[in-house]
């Protein structure tokens, strides 16, 4: 008989408008543009906060039009646009790097995915060797869920590692009968040694 034990969970319980637990989560900040993103990442509650009902909400807000003109005279927006050539949105990106890591087991998320042209929601794991200076993809990556807003019914799951070019990897595509933003879905992987 196979016994399973829960090693960790994050239920995002907390007051509405508060940030995720800083003992577990940290932020990627600024205009990273690693995958052609058009957003400036913040840790502002306008972009990331708990909703008071056990859910984390990540919101993208338009800060500029396609010609890079700010949509308001807000000095914070002007500061983001000056720091990020090409940004049109503010959003958020969190990580557990240096705070929490796993090797093997079942990892799952229950989420409602964003949709719409330009959105790229994802839940993934990067190898801890990345923190030691080993470059991607050699440090490894497991995309548990990767979506593309223009393909609202599609889930991509991909493994990247040594020998895979940046555009390559091993994986699968799952087509859901309904758009992923229509309801909450549980998406998981089972990670075993060599499997």
CSV table of C-alpha atoms in Angstrom, one decimal:
chain,number,residue,atom,x,y,z
A,1,UNK,CA,0.0,0.0,0.0
A,2,UNK,CA,1.3,3.5,-0.9
A,3,UNK,CA,1.1,6.0,1.9
A,4,UNK,CA,1.1,9.7,1.1
A,5,UNK,CA,1.6,12.5,3.5
A,6,UNK,CA,1.1,16.2,2.9
A,7,UNK,CA,4.4,18.0,3.2
A,8,UNK,CA,3.2,21.5,2.5
A,9,UNK,CA,0.2,23.5,1.4
A,10,UNK,CA,-0.6,27.1,0.9
A,11,UNK,CA,-4.3,28.0,1.3
A,12,UNK,CA,-3.9,31.8,1.0
A,13,UNK,CA,-6.0,32.4,4.1
A,14,UNK,CA,-5.8,35.9,5.3
A,15,UNK,CA,-7.5,39.3,5.2
A,16,UNK,CA,-8.7,40.7,2.0
A,17,UNK,CA,-6.1,43.0,0.4
A,18,UNK,CA,-3.1,41.6,2.2
A,19,UNK,CA,0.0,40.3,0.4
A,20,UNK,CA,1.0,36.6,0.4
A,21,UNK,CA,3.0,35.2,3.3
A,22,UNK,CA,6.5,36.7,3.0
A,23,UNK,CA,8.0,33.7,4.8
A,24,UNK,CA,7.1,31.6,1.8
A,25,UNK,CA,6.8,34.0,-1.2
A,26,UNK,CA,9.1,36.6,-2.7
A,27,UNK,CA,8.7,38.6,-5.9
A,28,UNK,CA,10.3,39.1,-9.2
A,29,UNK,CA,10.1,42.8,-9.7
A,30,UNK,CA,10.4,45.2,-12.7
A,31,UNK,CA,10.3,44.7,-16.4
A,32,UNK,CA,11.8,41.3,-16.9
A,33,UNK,CA,10.9,40.8,-20.5
A,34,UNK,CA,12.1,37.1,-20.4
A,35,UNK,CA,9.3,35.8,-22.6
A,36,UNK,CA,8.3,39.0,-24.4
A,37,UNK,CA,6.1,40.0,-21.4
A,38,UNK,CA,4.6,43.4,-21.7
A,39,UNK,CA,4.2,43.9,-17.9
A,40,UNK,CA,6.1,45.5,-15.1
A,41,UNK,CA,6.0,43.2,-12.1
A,42,UNK,CA,5.1,44.7,-8.7
A,43,UNK,CA,4.3,43.6,-5.2
A,44,UNK,CA,1.4,46.1,-5.0
A,45,UNK,CA,-1.9,44.9,-3.6
A,46,UNK,CA,-3.4,46.3,-6.9
A,47,UNK,CA,-1.6,43.5,-8.7
A,48,UNK,CA,-1.4,40.7,-6.1
A,49,UNK,CA,-3.4,40.2,-2.9
A,50,UNK,CA,-5.5,37.7,-1.0
A,51,UNK,CA,-9.3,38.1,-1.5
A,52,UNK,CA,-10.3,37.1,2.1
A,53,UNK,CA,-11.9,33.8,0.8
A,54,UNK,CA,-8.8,31.7,0.6
A,55,UNK,CA,-7.7,32.7,-2.8
A,56,UNK,CA,-4.8,34.6,-4.2
A,57,UNK,CA,-5.7,37.0,-7.0
A,58,UNK,CA,-3.1,38.2,-9.5
A,59,UNK,CA,-4.3,41.1,-11.6
A,60,UNK,CA,-2.9,42.7,-14.7
A,61,UNK,CA,-3.7,46.4,-15.0
A,62,UNK,CA,-3.1,48.5,-18.2
A,63,UNK,CA,-0.6,51.3,-17.6
A,64,UNK,CA,0.1,52.4,-21.2
A,65,UNK,CA,-1.4,52.0,-24.6
A,66,UNK,CA,0.4,50.3,-27.5
A,67,UNK,CA,2.3,53.5,-28.3
A,68,UNK,CA,3.7,53.6,-24.7
A,69,UNK,CA,1.6,56.6,-23.7
A,70,UNK,CA,0.6,56.4,-20.0
A,71,UNK,CA,-3.1,55.9,-19.4
A,72,UNK,CA,-3.0,58.4,-16.4
A,73,UNK,CA,-0.7,61.0,-14.9
A,74,UNK,CA,0.0,58.8,-11.9
A,75,UNK,CA,3.7,59.2,-11.0
A,76,UNK,CA,4.0,55.5,-10.1
A,77,UNK,CA,2.9,54.6,-13.7
A,78,UNK,CA,5.4,57.1,-15.2
A,79,UNK,CA,8.2,55.5,-13.0
A,80,UNK,CA,7.2,52.0,-14.3
A,81,UNK,CA,7.2,53.1,-17.9
A,82,UNK,CA,10.6,54.8,-17.6
A,83,UNK,CA,12.1,51.6,-16.2
A,84,UNK,CA,10.5,49.2,-18.7
A,85,UNK,CA,10.7,49.8,-22.4
A,86,UNK,CA,7.7,48.2,-24.0
A,87,UNK,CA,5.6,47.6,-20.9
A,88,UNK,CA,1.9,48.2,-21.2
A,89,UNK,CA,0.6,46.5,-18.0
A,90,UNK,CA,1.5,46.1,-14.3
A,91,UNK,CA,1.2,42.6,-12.8
A,92,UNK,CA,2.9,40.3,-10.3
A,93,UNK,CA,5.1,37.3,-10.3
A,94,UNK,CA,5.9,35.4,-7.1
A,95,UNK,CA,8.3,32.6,-6.2
A,96,UNK,CA,9.5,30.4,-3.4
A,97,UNK,CA,13.1,30.4,-4.5
A,98,UNK,CA,15.5,30.2,-1.5
A,99,UNK,CA,12.6,29.6,0.9
A,100,UNK,CA,10.9,26.3,-0.2
A,101,UNK,CA,11.9,23.5,-2.5
A,102,UNK,CA,10.8,19.9,-3.3
A,103,UNK,CA,12.2,16.9,-5.0
A,104,UNK,CA,9.7,14.2,-6.0
A,105,UNK,CA,6.1,13.9,-5.1
A,106,UNK,CA,2.7,15.2,-6.2
A,107,UNK,CA,2.5,19.0,-6.8
A,108,UNK,CA,-0.8,20.5,-7.6
A,109,UNK,CA,-2.6,23.8,-7.9
A,110,UNK,CA,-6.2,24.7,-7.9
A,111,UNK,CA,-6.6,27.8,-10.1
A,112,UNK,CA,-8.8,29.7,-12.5
A,113,UNK,CA,-6.6,30.8,-15.4
A,114,UNK,CA,-6.5,34.2,-17.0
A,115,UNK,CA,-7.4,34.5,-20.6
A,116,UNK,CA,-7.1,37.1,-23.3
A,117,UNK,CA,-4.5,38.0,-25.9
A,118,UNK,CA,-1.1,38.6,-24.2
A,119,UNK,CA,-1.7,36.8,-20.9
A,120,UNK,CA,0.6,33.9,-20.1
A,121,UNK,CA,-0.4,32.3,-16.8
A,122,UNK,CA,1.9,29.7,-15.4
A,123,UNK,CA,2.8,27.5,-12.4
A,124,UNK,CA,6.2,26.0,-12.6
A,125,UNK,CA,9.3,24.7,-10.8
A,126,UNK,CA,12.8,25.7,-11.5
A,127,UNK,CA,15.9,23.7,-10.4
A,128,UNK,CA,17.6,25.0,-7.3
A,129,UNK,CA,20.9,24.9,-9.2
A,130,UNK,CA,19.7,28.1,-10.8
A,131,UNK,CA,20.4,29.9,-7.5
A,132,UNK,CA,24.0,28.5,-7.7
A,133,UNK,CA,24.5,30.1,-11.1
A,134,UNK,CA,23.7,27.1,-13.4
A,135,UNK,CA,21.9,28.7,-16.4
A,136,UNK,CA,18.5,27.8,-17.7
A,137,UNK,CA,17.7,25.2,-19.1
A,138,UNK,CA,20.5,23.3,-17.6
A,139,UNK,CA,19.2,23.9,-14.1
A,140,UNK,CA,15.9,22.3,-15.1
A,141,UNK,CA,12.3,23.4,-15.2
A,142,UNK,CA,9.0,21.6,-14.8
A,143,UNK,CA,6.0,23.5,-16.2
A,144,UNK,CA,3.1,22.1,-14.2
A,145,UNK,CA,0.7,24.5,-15.9
A,146,UNK,CA,1.4,26.9,-18.7
A,147,UNK,CA,-1.3,28.7,-20.5
A,148,UNK,CA,-1.6,31.2,-23.3
A,149,UNK,CA,-4.5,33.6,-23.1
A,150,UNK,CA,-5.2,33.4,-26.8
A,151,UNK,CA,-5.7,29.6,-26.3
A,152,UNK,CA,-8.1,29.6,-23.3
A,153,UNK,CA,-8.9,25.9,-23.4
A,154,UNK,CA,-5.2,24.7,-23.6
A,155,UNK,CA,-2.9,23.5,-20.8
A,156,UNK,CA,0.8,23.0,-21.6
A,157,UNK,CA,3.0,20.8,-19.4
A,158,UNK,CA,6.7,20.8,-20.3
A,159,UNK,CA,10.0,19.6,-18.9
A,160,UNK,CA,13.2,21.5,-19.8
A,161,UNK,CA,16.7,20.5,-19.0
A,162,UNK,CA,20.2,19.9,-20.2
A,163,UNK,CA,20.4,19.4,-23.9
A,164,UNK,CA,17.1,21.1,-24.7
A,165,UNK,CA,17.3,24.3,-26.6
A,166,UNK,CA,15.4,27.3,-25.1
A,167,UNK,CA,12.4,26.5,-27.4
A,168,UNK,CA,12.5,22.8,-26.7
A,169,UNK,CA,11.4,20.3,-24.1
A,170,UNK,CA,9.4,17.2,-23.4
A,171,UNK,CA,5.8,17.6,-22.7
A,172,UNK,CA,2.1,17.3,-23.4
A,173,UNK,CA,-0.8,19.5,-24.3
A,174,UNK,CA,-4.3,19.0,-22.8
A,175,UNK,CA,-7.4,20.5,-24.4
A,176,UNK,CA,-10.1,21.2,-21.9
A,177,UNK,CA,-13.7,21.2,-23.2
A,178,UNK,CA,-14.3,24.6,-21.6
A,179,UNK,CA,-12.2,27.7,-21.2
A,180,UNK,CA,-9.9,27.6,-18.2
A,181,UNK,CA,-11.2,30.9,-16.9
A,182,UNK,CA,-14.7,29.6,-16.6
A,183,UNK,CA,-14.1,27.6,-13.4
A,184,UNK,CA,-11.5,26.4,-11.0
A,185,UNK,CA,-9.4,23.4,-12.1
A,186,UNK,CA,-6.9,21.2,-10.2
A,187,UNK,CA,-3.8,20.7,-12.2
A,188,UNK,CA,-1.0,18.4,-11.0
A,189,UNK,CA,2.1,16.4,-11.7
A,190,UNK,CA,3.5,13.2,-10.1
A,191,UNK,CA,7.3,13.6,-10.0
A,192,UNK,CA,9.3,10.4,-9.4
A,193,UNK,CA,12.9,9.6,-9.9
A,194,UNK,CA,13.5,9.3,-13.6
A,195,UNK,CA,9.7,9.7,-14.3
